[in-house]
Short mmCIF file of C-alpha atoms in Angstrom, two decimals:
data_model
loop_
_atom_site.label_atom_id
_atom_site.label_comp_id
_atom_site.label_asym_id
_atom_site.label_seq_id
_atom_site.Cartn_x
_atom_site.Cartn_y
_atom_site.Cartn_z
CA MET A 1 139.56 -26.39 228.81
CA ALA A 2 139.91 -28.53 225.93
CA TYR A 3 138.64 -27.04 222.57
CA PRO A 4 136.99 -30.32 219.53
CA ARG A 5 138.54 -30.03 216.70
CA HIS A 6 135.98 -28.21 214.89
CA ARG A 7 135.74 -25.32 216.99
CA LEU A 8 139.44 -25.79 217.65
CA LEU A 9 140.21 -25.05 214.01
CA PRO A 10 137.92 -22.52 213.29
CA LEU A 11 140.48 -20.16 216.07
CA ILE A 12 143.36 -20.58 214.63
CA GLY A 13 142.02 -19.74 211.22
CA SER A 14 140.44 -16.21 213.58
CA LEU A 15 143.46 -15.76 214.94
CA LEU A 16 145.55 -16.56 211.82
CA GLY A 17 143.94 -13.41 210.12
CA LEU A 18 144.97 -10.52 213.22
CA TRP A 19 148.48 -11.14 212.12
CA LEU A 20 149.71 -8.17 209.13
CA PRO A 21 150.41 -8.94 205.22
CA GLY A 22 153.89 -9.31 205.45
CA SER A 23 153.53 -11.28 208.83
CA PRO A 24 156.05 -14.19 209.28
CA LEU A 25 154.01 -16.58 211.70
CA PRO A 26 155.09 -17.55 215.90
CA GLY A 27 158.40 -18.89 215.55
CA GLN A 28 158.60 -17.92 211.71
CA ALA A 29 161.90 -14.89 211.36
CA LEU A 30 161.50 -11.62 209.63
CA THR A 31 162.56 -12.71 205.70
CA PRO A 32 165.19 -9.43 205.03
CA ALA A 33 162.90 -7.75 202.80
CA THR A 34 159.84 -7.66 205.90
CA ARG A 35 162.80 -6.24 208.38
CA LEU A 36 162.80 -4.07 205.93
CA ALA A 37 159.80 -2.81 205.12
CA ARG A 38 159.48 -2.55 208.42
CA ALA A 39 162.24 -0.09 209.15
CA ALA A 40 160.22 2.00 207.42
CA SER A 41 159.29 4.94 210.42
CA PRO A 42 156.15 6.46 209.56
CA ALA A 43 156.93 9.93 212.15
CA SER A 44 160.52 9.78 211.05
CA TYR A 45 158.61 10.35 206.82
CA ARG A 46 156.25 12.52 208.83
CA ALA A 47 158.53 14.87 210.07
CA HIS A 48 160.15 15.36 206.83
CA LEU A 49 157.35 16.15 205.73
CA GLU A 50 156.13 18.74 207.64
CA PHE A 51 159.59 19.91 206.63
CA LEU A 52 159.52 20.21 203.13
CA ALA A 53 156.98 21.05 202.63
CA SER A 54 156.76 24.29 205.53
CA ASP A 55 156.89 28.12 204.08
CA LEU A 56 160.96 28.41 206.21
CA LEU A 57 162.31 26.66 202.30
CA GLU A 58 160.20 29.18 200.10
CA GLY A 59 158.57 26.80 198.14
CA ARG A 60 162.14 25.08 196.40
CA ALA A 61 162.57 26.78 193.23
CA PRO A 62 165.66 26.01 191.40
CA ALA A 63 168.25 27.95 191.80
CA THR A 64 167.15 30.07 194.39
CA ARG A 65 167.29 30.41 198.83
CA GLY A 66 163.98 28.00 198.98
CA GLY A 67 166.16 24.96 196.38
CA GLU A 68 168.59 25.71 198.29
CA LEU A 69 167.77 25.78 202.00
CA ALA A 70 166.54 21.89 200.58
CA ALA A 71 169.03 20.23 198.39
CA ALA A 72 171.16 21.30 201.86
CA TYR A 73 168.64 19.59 204.53
CA LEU A 74 169.15 17.24 202.07
CA ALA A 75 172.85 16.42 201.88
CA THR A 76 172.41 16.96 205.67
CA GLN A 77 170.33 14.02 205.52
CA PHE A 78 172.31 11.51 203.97
CA GLN A 79 175.97 12.56 205.95
CA ARG A 80 173.97 11.25 208.68
CA LEU A 81 173.07 8.16 207.65
CA GLY A 82 175.90 8.07 206.22
CA LEU A 83 175.47 7.11 202.83
CA VAL A 84 178.47 7.60 200.11
CA PRO A 85 178.86 10.63 198.56
CA ALA A 86 177.73 9.97 194.62
CA GLY A 87 177.78 13.95 193.57
CA ASP A 88 180.32 16.05 192.40
CA SER A 89 183.90 16.62 193.07
CA GLY A 90 183.10 13.91 196.50
CA GLY A 91 179.97 15.50 197.22
CA TYR A 92 176.39 14.89 197.46
CA LEU A 93 175.67 17.98 195.27
CA HIS A 94 175.68 16.61 191.47
CA ARG A 95 175.57 19.81 189.05
CA VAL A 96 173.05 21.06 187.11
CA PRO A 97 173.15 23.69 184.79
CA VAL A 98 170.33 25.80 183.39
CA ILE A 99 169.72 28.39 181.24
CA ALA A 100 166.24 30.61 180.98
CA HIS A 101 164.43 31.56 177.83
CA THR A 102 162.30 34.45 177.30
CA PRO A 103 161.20 34.71 173.54
CA GLU A 104 159.28 37.49 171.68
CA PRO A 105 159.58 35.57 167.96
CA THR A 106 158.08 36.26 164.69
CA LEU A 107 157.54 33.14 162.00
CA ARG A 108 156.85 34.31 158.68
CA VAL A 109 155.70 32.69 155.37
CA THR A 110 157.52 32.30 152.61
CA GLY A 111 156.77 30.90 148.78
CA PRO A 112 153.46 31.21 146.95
CA ALA A 113 151.34 32.82 149.08
CA PRO A 114 153.58 34.54 151.72
CA ALA A 115 152.65 36.19 155.00
CA LEU A 116 152.93 37.03 158.34
CA LEU A 117 152.11 34.21 161.11
CA ARG A 118 150.04 35.23 165.08
CA TYR A 119 152.47 34.98 168.12
CA ARG A 120 150.49 32.63 170.17
CA ASP A 121 147.41 33.43 167.89
CA ASP A 122 148.52 30.69 165.95
CA TYR A 123 152.34 29.95 167.35
CA VAL A 124 154.24 29.96 169.53
CA LEU A 125 158.16 28.89 168.80
CA TRP A 126 161.66 29.49 171.33
CA SER A 127 165.18 29.28 170.58
CA MET A 128 166.69 26.09 171.06
CA ARG A 129 170.51 27.69 171.08
CA ASN A 130 172.64 29.01 173.68
CA GLU A 131 172.37 32.49 171.89
CA ALA A 132 170.18 36.12 172.93
CA GLN A 133 169.36 35.96 168.88
CA VAL A 134 168.36 33.48 166.68
CA ASN A 135 167.53 33.17 163.03
CA LEU A 136 166.46 31.58 160.56
CA ALA A 137 165.48 30.63 156.49
CA GLY A 138 164.67 28.05 154.44
CA PRO A 139 162.36 25.34 152.93
CA ALA A 140 159.23 23.32 155.01
CA ALA A 141 158.59 19.37 154.55
CA PHE A 142 155.79 18.07 156.04
CA VAL A 143 156.70 14.19 157.93
CA GLY A 144 153.73 13.04 159.05
CA TYR A 145 154.50 12.17 162.47
CA GLY A 146 157.45 12.75 162.55
CA ILE A 147 158.36 9.19 162.94
CA VAL A 148 161.02 6.58 162.92
CA ALA A 149 159.93 3.10 164.73
CA PRO A 150 162.00 -0.40 163.12
CA GLU A 151 160.02 -2.31 165.27
CA TRP A 152 157.18 -1.15 163.31
CA GLY A 153 157.75 -0.90 160.62
CA TRP A 154 157.25 2.82 160.22
CA ASP A 155 159.64 5.39 157.76
CA ASP A 156 158.10 8.70 158.65
CA TYR A 157 161.26 10.55 156.94
CA ALA A 158 162.63 7.76 154.44
CA GLY A 159 163.13 9.59 150.88
CA LEU A 160 163.83 13.12 152.21
CA ASP A 161 167.08 14.68 153.37
CA VAL A 162 164.87 17.09 155.87
CA LYS A 163 168.61 19.34 156.46
CA GLY A 164 168.15 22.99 156.80
CA LYS A 165 164.54 22.60 156.68
CA VAL A 166 161.74 23.24 159.07
CA VAL A 167 160.03 19.91 159.32
CA LEU A 168 155.77 20.21 160.75
CA CYS A 169 154.11 16.82 161.71
CA LEU A 170 151.74 16.14 163.67
CA VAL A 171 152.02 14.84 167.60
CA ASN A 172 151.08 11.14 169.33
CA ASP A 173 151.06 8.47 167.10
CA PRO A 174 149.42 6.46 164.51
CA GLY A 175 147.31 3.93 166.73
CA LEU A 176 145.19 6.81 167.97
CA PHE A 177 143.18 6.29 165.31
CA ASP A 178 144.13 2.77 164.32
CA PRO A 179 144.06 0.21 167.40
CA ALA A 180 146.05 -2.75 165.36
CA ILE A 181 149.00 -0.35 164.98
CA PHE A 182 151.47 0.71 167.76
CA ARG A 183 149.73 0.21 170.40
CA GLY A 184 146.40 1.79 169.80
CA LYS A 185 145.43 4.77 172.06
CA VAL A 186 148.07 3.43 174.14
CA LEU A 187 150.55 6.69 173.71
CA THR A 188 154.12 5.34 173.22
CA TYR A 189 156.89 7.90 173.40
CA TYR A 190 157.22 8.03 169.68
CA GLY A 191 153.91 10.30 170.19
CA ARG A 192 156.05 12.41 172.71
CA TRP A 193 156.19 16.24 171.51
CA THR A 194 160.08 15.22 172.96
CA TYR A 195 160.62 12.69 171.09
CA LYS A 196 159.57 14.03 167.37
CA ILE A 197 161.84 17.39 168.26
CA GLU A 198 164.69 14.60 169.40
CA GLU A 199 164.19 12.77 165.96
CA ALA A 200 164.56 16.15 164.28
CA GLU A 201 167.44 16.47 165.48
CA ARG A 202 168.53 13.51 164.31
CA ARG A 203 167.69 13.74 160.78
CA GLY A 204 170.09 16.84 160.35
CA ALA A 205 166.02 19.71 160.94
CA ALA A 206 166.91 23.42 161.32
CA GLY A 207 162.93 23.50 162.57
CA ILE A 208 160.17 21.71 163.42
CA ILE A 209 156.78 22.73 164.65
CA LEU A 210 153.74 20.72 165.72
CA ILE A 211 150.87 21.25 164.52
CA HIS A 212 147.85 20.50 167.59
CA THR A 213 145.03 18.88 167.94
CA THR A 214 142.92 19.41 170.34
CA GLU A 215 142.04 15.36 169.84
CA SER A 216 146.49 14.09 169.15
CA ALA A 217 147.60 16.55 172.26
CA THR A 218 144.90 15.38 174.80
CA TYR A 219 145.40 19.02 175.95
CA PRO A 220 142.80 22.29 174.16
CA TRP A 221 145.80 25.26 172.62
CA THR A 222 145.25 27.62 175.55
CA THR A 223 147.32 24.92 177.05
CA VAL A 224 150.21 24.62 174.41
CA THR A 225 150.32 28.44 174.75
CA GLY A 226 149.81 28.90 178.71
CA SER A 227 153.64 26.20 178.72
CA TRP A 228 155.43 27.79 175.18
CA THR A 229 155.01 31.43 176.13
CA GLY A 230 157.03 33.70 178.79
CA GLU A 231 160.05 31.24 180.68
CA GLN A 232 161.83 28.24 178.90
CA VAL A 233 163.75 26.62 181.22
CA ARG A 234 166.44 23.55 180.13
CA ILE A 235 168.90 21.67 180.35
CA GLU A 236 171.84 24.88 178.38
CA ARG A 237 174.10 22.23 175.92
CA ALA A 238 176.56 22.40 173.88
CA PRO A 239 173.91 23.75 169.75
CA THR A 240 172.60 21.08 167.20
CA SER A 241 171.92 21.46 163.98
CA LEU A 242 167.73 22.52 165.49
CA VAL A 243 167.52 26.22 165.72
CA VAL A 244 163.84 27.11 167.05
CA ALA A 245 161.04 24.53 167.55
CA GLY A 246 157.69 25.37 168.09
CA TRP A 247 153.65 24.81 167.81
CA MET A 248 151.32 25.74 165.58
CA ARG A 249 147.78 25.11 165.83
CA ASP A 250 145.33 23.83 163.45
CA SER A 251 143.07 25.56 161.58
CA ALA A 252 146.16 28.35 160.32
CA ALA A 253 148.11 25.45 158.92
CA ALA A 254 144.86 24.49 157.47
CA THR A 255 144.56 27.71 155.82
CA LEU A 256 149.23 27.68 154.85
CA PHE A 257 148.71 24.04 153.11
CA ALA A 258 144.83 25.13 151.99
CA ALA A 259 146.94 28.04 149.96
CA ALA A 260 149.70 26.23 149.09
CA GLY A 261 146.92 24.36 147.12
CA LEU A 262 147.24 21.35 149.69
CA ASP A 263 144.43 19.65 152.25
CA LEU A 264 145.60 19.24 155.26
CA THR A 265 143.27 17.15 156.59
CA ARG A 266 143.70 14.31 153.30
CA LEU A 267 147.42 14.45 155.04
CA MET A 268 146.93 13.53 158.36
CA ARG A 269 145.17 10.97 157.04
CA GLU A 270 147.56 9.11 154.65
CA ALA A 271 149.45 10.10 157.79
CA GLY A 272 148.74 6.99 159.79
CA GLN A 273 149.20 5.03 156.81
CA GLN A 274 151.59 2.15 156.66
CA GLY A 275 154.32 2.96 153.71
CA PHE A 276 153.25 7.03 154.46
CA ARG A 277 156.06 9.56 152.80
CA PRO A 278 157.22 12.30 153.65
CA VAL A 279 156.21 15.24 151.42
CA ALA A 280 158.82 18.67 150.62
CA LEU A 281 156.27 21.27 150.92
CA PRO A 282 156.48 24.41 147.80
CA PHE A 283 156.88 26.44 150.35
CA GLY A 284 159.05 27.71 153.70
CA PHE A 285 159.21 30.07 156.80
CA GLU A 286 162.29 32.60 158.01
CA ALA A 287 162.11 32.43 161.51
CA GLY A 288 163.66 34.95 164.18
CA VAL A 289 163.57 34.35 168.00
CA GLN A 290 164.80 37.40 169.77
CA SER A 291 165.26 35.79 173.72
CA THR A 292 166.00 37.69 177.06
CA LEU A 293 168.46 35.01 178.27
CA ARG A 294 169.08 33.76 182.32
CA ARG A 295 171.53 30.92 183.56
CA SER A 296 171.87 30.25 187.13
CA VAL A 297 173.21 26.32 188.62
CA THR A 298 170.97 23.79 190.56
CA TYR A 299 171.34 20.65 191.80
CA ASN A 300 170.79 16.46 192.03
CA VAL A 301 171.55 15.72 196.06
CA VAL A 302 173.06 12.76 195.92
CA GLY A 303 174.13 8.84 197.93
CA ARG A 304 175.09 5.75 197.80
CA LEU A 305 174.52 2.63 200.07
CA PRO A 306 176.91 0.42 198.91
CA GLY A 307 176.27 -3.63 198.76
CA ARG A 308 178.66 -6.36 199.12
CA GLY A 309 179.68 -9.36 196.73
CA ARG A 310 180.31 -8.80 192.74
CA LEU A 311 177.02 -6.82 191.91
CA ALA A 312 177.91 -4.00 194.21
CA LYS A 313 179.57 -1.65 191.67
CA GLU A 314 175.77 -1.91 190.12
CA ALA A 315 172.86 0.07 191.18
CA VAL A 316 169.00 0.82 192.19
CA LEU A 317 168.09 4.29 191.81
CA ILE A 318 165.68 5.54 194.80
CA GLY A 319 164.13 8.61 193.94
CA GLY A 320 161.86 11.99 194.10
CA HIS A 321 162.49 15.23 193.04
CA TYR A 322 162.76 18.19 195.34
CA ASP A 323 161.42 21.40 193.49
CA HIS A 324 158.50 22.95 193.05
CA PHE A 325 157.49 26.46 192.54
CA GLY A 326 158.88 28.64 195.14
CA ILE A 327 157.29 32.21 195.86
CA ARG A 328 154.93 33.37 192.53
CA THR A 329 151.47 35.62 191.80
CA PRO A 330 149.18 34.71 195.45
CA VAL A 331 146.59 32.44 195.22
CA ASN A 332 143.58 33.48 197.50
CA GLY A 333 146.26 34.80 199.15
CA ASP A 334 149.30 33.20 199.04
CA SER A 335 152.47 32.78 197.36
CA ILE A 336 154.10 29.97 198.12
CA TYR A 337 153.78 27.23 196.53
CA ASN A 338 154.50 24.57 199.06
CA GLY A 339 154.33 21.70 196.78
CA ALA A 340 153.55 19.28 199.28
CA GLU A 341 152.55 16.28 197.90
CA ASP A 342 154.30 17.56 194.49
CA ASN A 343 156.20 16.26 195.13
CA ALA A 344 157.67 16.81 199.07
CA SER A 345 155.08 13.70 200.06
CA GLY A 346 158.01 11.26 196.93
CA THR A 347 161.50 13.36 198.50
CA ALA A 348 160.87 12.95 202.57
CA ALA A 349 159.63 9.50 200.99
CA VAL A 350 163.19 9.17 199.76
CA ILE A 351 164.95 9.92 202.36
CA THR A 352 162.86 7.55 205.22
CA ALA A 353 163.12 4.66 202.75
CA ALA A 354 167.77 5.40 202.90
CA GLU A 355 166.47 5.39 207.15
CA ALA A 356 165.35 2.24 206.59
CA PHE A 357 168.23 0.35 204.86
CA VAL A 358 170.40 1.67 206.99
CA ALA A 359 168.64 0.95 210.31
CA SER A 360 168.37 -2.52 209.73
CA ARG A 361 171.19 -3.68 208.98
CA VAL A 362 169.27 -6.40 205.23
CA GLU A 363 172.44 -7.21 203.28
CA HIS A 364 172.13 -6.53 199.81
CA GLN A 365 173.92 -7.52 196.44
CA ARG A 366 174.12 -4.38 194.46
CA SER A 367 174.53 -0.80 196.00
CA ILE A 368 171.82 1.61 196.27
CA LEU A 369 171.18 5.27 195.05
CA PHE A 370 169.33 7.64 196.58
CA MET A 371 168.34 10.20 195.01
CA ALA A 372 166.53 13.82 194.87
CA PHE A 373 165.95 15.21 192.13
CA GLY A 374 165.65 18.40 190.40
CA ALA A 375 164.10 20.89 188.13
CA GLU A 376 161.43 18.53 187.35
CA GLU A 377 158.92 20.92 187.27
CA SER A 378 161.05 23.12 184.05
CA GLY A 379 161.01 19.43 181.93
CA LEU A 380 163.15 16.75 184.16
CA LEU A 381 165.90 18.18 184.27
CA GLY A 382 168.00 17.15 186.50
CA SER A 383 166.56 13.65 186.44
CA GLN A 384 167.96 14.43 182.58
CA ALA A 385 170.93 16.03 183.53
CA PHE A 386 172.43 12.66 185.23
CA ALA A 387 171.39 10.74 182.80
CA GLU A 388 173.69 11.88 180.18
CA ARG A 389 176.51 12.81 182.81
CA PRO A 390 176.34 9.86 185.88
CA SER A 391 178.28 8.84 188.60
CA LEU A 392 179.04 6.00 187.12
CA PRO A 393 177.62 4.19 184.49
CA LEU A 394 174.37 3.70 182.93
CA ARG A 395 174.95 0.58 181.72
CA ASP A 396 176.08 -0.04 186.11
CA LEU A 397 172.18 1.08 186.82
CA ALA A 398 169.95 -1.48 187.43
CA ALA A 399 166.45 -0.32 188.13
CA VAL A 400 165.16 3.09 188.75
CA LEU A 401 162.03 3.40 191.47
CA ASN A 402 160.66 7.16 191.21
CA LEU A 403 158.78 8.28 193.74
CA ASP A 404 156.86 11.53 192.33
CA VAL A 405 153.05 11.88 195.29
CA MET A 406 152.96 9.83 197.38
CA ASN A 407 149.48 9.00 198.63
CA LEU A 408 148.27 11.78 201.53
CA TYR A 409 145.17 10.39 201.10
CA GLY A 410 144.97 6.76 203.58
CA ARG A 411 145.24 2.83 204.00
CA ALA A 412 144.30 1.84 200.64
CA ARG A 413 143.67 -1.87 198.70
CA ASP A 414 145.52 -1.37 195.83
CA ILE A 415 148.51 -0.27 194.66
CA ALA A 416 149.91 1.13 191.35
CA ALA A 417 153.14 2.46 189.95
CA LEU A 418 153.41 3.03 185.82
CA GLY A 419 156.33 1.18 183.95
CA THR A 420 154.47 -2.33 184.58
CA ASP A 421 153.91 -2.57 181.50
CA GLN A 422 157.64 -2.26 179.97
CA SER A 423 159.86 -4.43 181.48
CA SER A 424 160.58 -7.31 183.94
CA LEU A 425 159.96 -5.18 187.69
CA GLY A 426 156.18 -4.62 186.84
CA ARG A 427 156.71 -7.96 188.10
CA THR A 428 158.08 -7.68 190.72
CA PHE A 429 156.48 -5.66 191.35
CA THR A 430 153.96 -7.33 191.64
CA THR A 431 155.33 -9.49 193.62
CA ALA A 432 155.63 -7.11 196.71
CA ALA A 433 152.29 -5.23 196.55
CA ALA A 434 151.10 -9.06 197.40
CA ALA A 435 153.56 -9.17 200.19
CA GLU A 436 152.19 -6.34 201.44
CA GLY A 437 148.91 -7.23 200.88
CA LEU A 438 147.57 -4.45 197.96
CA ARG A 439 146.72 -5.58 194.34
CA VAL A 440 147.70 -3.70 191.24
CA THR A 441 145.47 -2.33 189.26
CA VAL A 442 145.83 0.11 185.93
CA ASP A 443 145.78 3.47 185.13
CA SER A 444 144.23 3.41 181.72
CA GLY A 445 143.73 7.19 181.60
CA ALA A 446 147.96 7.43 182.57
CA LEU A 447 148.27 5.56 178.95
CA ILE A 448 145.82 7.15 177.27
CA ARG A 449 147.68 10.18 178.48
CA GLY A 450 151.54 9.06 178.36
CA ALA A 451 152.11 9.69 182.11
CA PHE A 452 154.79 7.59 181.97
CA PHE A 453 157.30 10.04 179.98
CA ARG A 454 156.56 12.80 182.40
CA SER A 455 158.47 12.52 185.58
CA ASP A 456 161.86 11.32 186.73
CA HIS A 457 162.18 7.99 186.04
CA PHE A 458 161.59 9.00 181.95
CA PRO A 459 165.30 10.17 181.09
CA PHE A 460 166.71 6.66 181.86
CA ALA A 461 164.33 5.25 181.09
CA ARG A 462 165.14 6.36 177.69
CA ALA A 463 168.48 5.75 177.87
CA GLY A 464 167.80 2.04 177.88
CA VAL A 465 166.98 1.95 182.07
CA PRO A 466 163.89 -0.19 183.79
CA ALA A 467 161.91 2.31 185.87
CA LEU A 468 158.95 2.51 187.29
CA SER A 469 157.50 5.77 189.40
CA LEU A 470 154.83 4.36 192.05
CA GLU A 471 151.56 6.07 191.52
CA GLY A 472 148.34 5.76 193.61
CA GLY A 473 145.88 3.41 194.31
CA SER A 474 142.25 3.86 193.38
CA ASP A 475 140.54 1.60 196.18
CA PHE A 476 140.32 3.55 199.73
CA THR A 477 139.56 1.14 202.88
CA ASP A 478 135.81 3.08 204.16
CA ARG A 479 135.95 5.12 201.92
CA PRO A 480 133.21 5.03 199.54
CA PRO A 481 133.38 3.70 195.52
CA GLY A 482 134.67 6.36 193.50
CA TRP A 483 135.82 8.47 196.52
CA ALA A 484 139.54 8.24 195.53
CA GLU A 485 138.51 9.75 191.91
CA ALA A 486 136.94 12.93 193.43
CA GLN A 487 139.92 13.76 195.22
CA ARG A 488 142.19 13.26 192.99
CA LYS A 489 140.01 15.87 190.90
CA GLU A 490 139.63 18.19 193.96
CA TYR A 491 144.36 18.28 193.85
CA THR A 492 144.23 18.64 189.98
CA ASP A 493 141.43 21.40 189.90
CA SER A 494 141.90 23.63 193.49
CA ARG A 495 146.46 22.34 194.20
CA TYR A 496 147.92 20.75 191.92
CA HIS A 497 151.17 23.87 190.76
CA GLN A 498 148.78 26.29 193.35
CA PRO A 499 149.99 27.60 196.38
CA GLN A 500 146.98 25.57 198.13
CA ASP A 501 148.91 22.71 197.48
CA GLU A 502 150.61 22.10 201.18
CA LEU A 503 150.21 19.70 204.59
CA LEU A 504 146.26 20.03 204.95
CA PRO A 505 144.59 18.38 208.56
CA TRP A 506 143.38 14.93 207.07
CA PHE A 507 146.81 13.63 206.03
CA SER A 508 147.39 10.44 207.20
CA MET A 509 150.80 8.65 206.29
CA ASP A 510 149.33 5.14 206.22
CA GLY A 511 149.09 5.51 202.31
CA ALA A 512 152.28 6.56 202.12
CA LEU A 513 154.49 4.40 204.39
CA GLN A 514 152.44 1.44 202.51
CA GLN A 515 153.46 2.64 199.48
CA LEU A 516 157.08 2.98 200.59
CA ARG A 517 157.26 -0.59 201.68
CA VAL A 518 156.34 -1.50 198.41
CA ILE A 519 159.42 0.19 196.76
CA LEU A 520 161.76 -1.07 200.00
CA ARG A 521 160.56 -4.48 198.65
CA VAL A 522 160.83 -4.06 194.93
CA ALA A 523 164.05 -2.77 195.35
CA ILE A 524 166.11 -5.59 197.91
CA ALA A 525 164.99 -8.10 195.39
CA VAL A 526 166.00 -6.56 192.12
CA ALA A 527 169.50 -6.33 194.85
CA ASN A 528 170.23 -9.38 195.09
CA THR A 529 168.85 -11.33 191.99
CA ALA A 530 171.36 -12.05 190.06
CA ALA A 531 170.19 -11.53 186.70
CA PRO A 532 169.44 -7.41 186.81
CA PRO A 533 165.02 -6.78 185.44
CA ASP A 534 164.78 -6.66 181.68
CA TRP A 535 162.05 -5.10 178.94
CA ASN A 536 159.32 -6.71 177.83
CA PRO A 537 159.95 -7.81 173.97
CA GLY A 538 157.21 -5.08 172.41
CA SER A 539 158.56 -2.26 174.55
CA GLU A 540 160.13 0.90 172.20
CA PHE A 541 163.01 1.01 175.08
CA ARG A 542 164.17 -2.48 174.90
CA ALA A 543 166.55 -1.80 172.22
CA ALA A 544 167.91 2.02 174.09
CA GLY A 545 168.55 -0.72 177.00
CA GLU A 546 170.38 -3.71 174.21
CA ALA A 547 171.95 -0.25 173.58
CA ARG A 548 172.93 0.01 177.33
CA ARG A 549 174.53 -3.20 178.04
CA ARG A 550 176.40 -3.21 175.68
#
């Protein structure tokens, strides 16, 4: 039967609508990116996820039997796929030496109004050294936000030598209260507490105390005491000038300043204005920290799929952390902190990505580095250790794509990533998402909280390597508006960092595979583009990126 033209064209249109995003039309060859994306296997992903999240691995805590079993499983998978070992001594494991302190501190104010401050109520304090006992006595200085940012014309240390001093500073950055400076309410790295400690070290300070307010920290004092008391874990490293670091409650700091005839509220207001200069304080501190020490070793697991051609020495890194919290205090009768979503889901995706590259046989000029990071939950220790002691020069690392908490809730119409506003990777990500029929959305709350600085891509970004960290979408297929937000709240309130973060019967692999296909498209695009990604002009990591290239 012959169709009239006016009926034939709509029919063709409806048939074309049956083709999935990224699918070729009849007679067209698959592009390498589409071949790669299609090679990601849902069945394989689920199998890896089920094993990594099982009770057999006992929560995958660093330096435990469960953590070592997980590392061995990952190394075996990389070996099975024929990846080249890219760890230490010709193996797949990259050593991460860890030191744990359980601090018992004292802090006394010296000067015109001496006082003994109350641990946990007024302050928390920990040692920055590797010894069991450290002591410090020195004058104090208020350094505003503790920021040195030449691109903003900002120097909170200008004109004051703080060597041997204890510096007090504010958290967040001045944009919190003035949208015209820095990035407004979008937190920059200058606002993170980790940056404040690093800058104090660079300036030769002997100690640093961060003044806490709930508004500036974005979390209450109870979060401070919950996070910075008890065992503190970090990479074992050579000592610097910094002996101690800690936090002080704003009410305790206000009382301390008032006793010295100073108005902390006024100083805080002045610290947010251009031209602020640090203030030498008329008091000092005597601090002592007695620590119980525990040394151990955990591992990153690293494999490389070599590229071909002149760019083969460079690499694109696809990674995610495999650790969680192990076996701890029972909650509702369960003591195994399985970490199914956080982050067995991302680790399984790293293996599945490697399988897709091998199975599809797509050609890529740059090498692809697959990495499972250890000790992320202890403070990004595995990724930090690799950034400090990489198995390939950081100047040869083109990009980092981080997979931390995949979407196990079902198919979505959108997708997000942290860092799309920071580098040209954002444009590559948007193009890759469009090829999978997804639109890119931005979580403004994540920007305000500084979520970009809180996962394993960040140590690389800080070292100047453009990076993205994958996020879930918010517009789910066949779900009502607000459903995604309700699910995330339920996860945060009831399962996050709890034994209840387990594989649930209603979980779906569809959303995770959507995300993984986008990441695979980004990876192959970066691997085969002549020029590597670059930081955007307004990024605070651009200077580090230029220094890395030099």
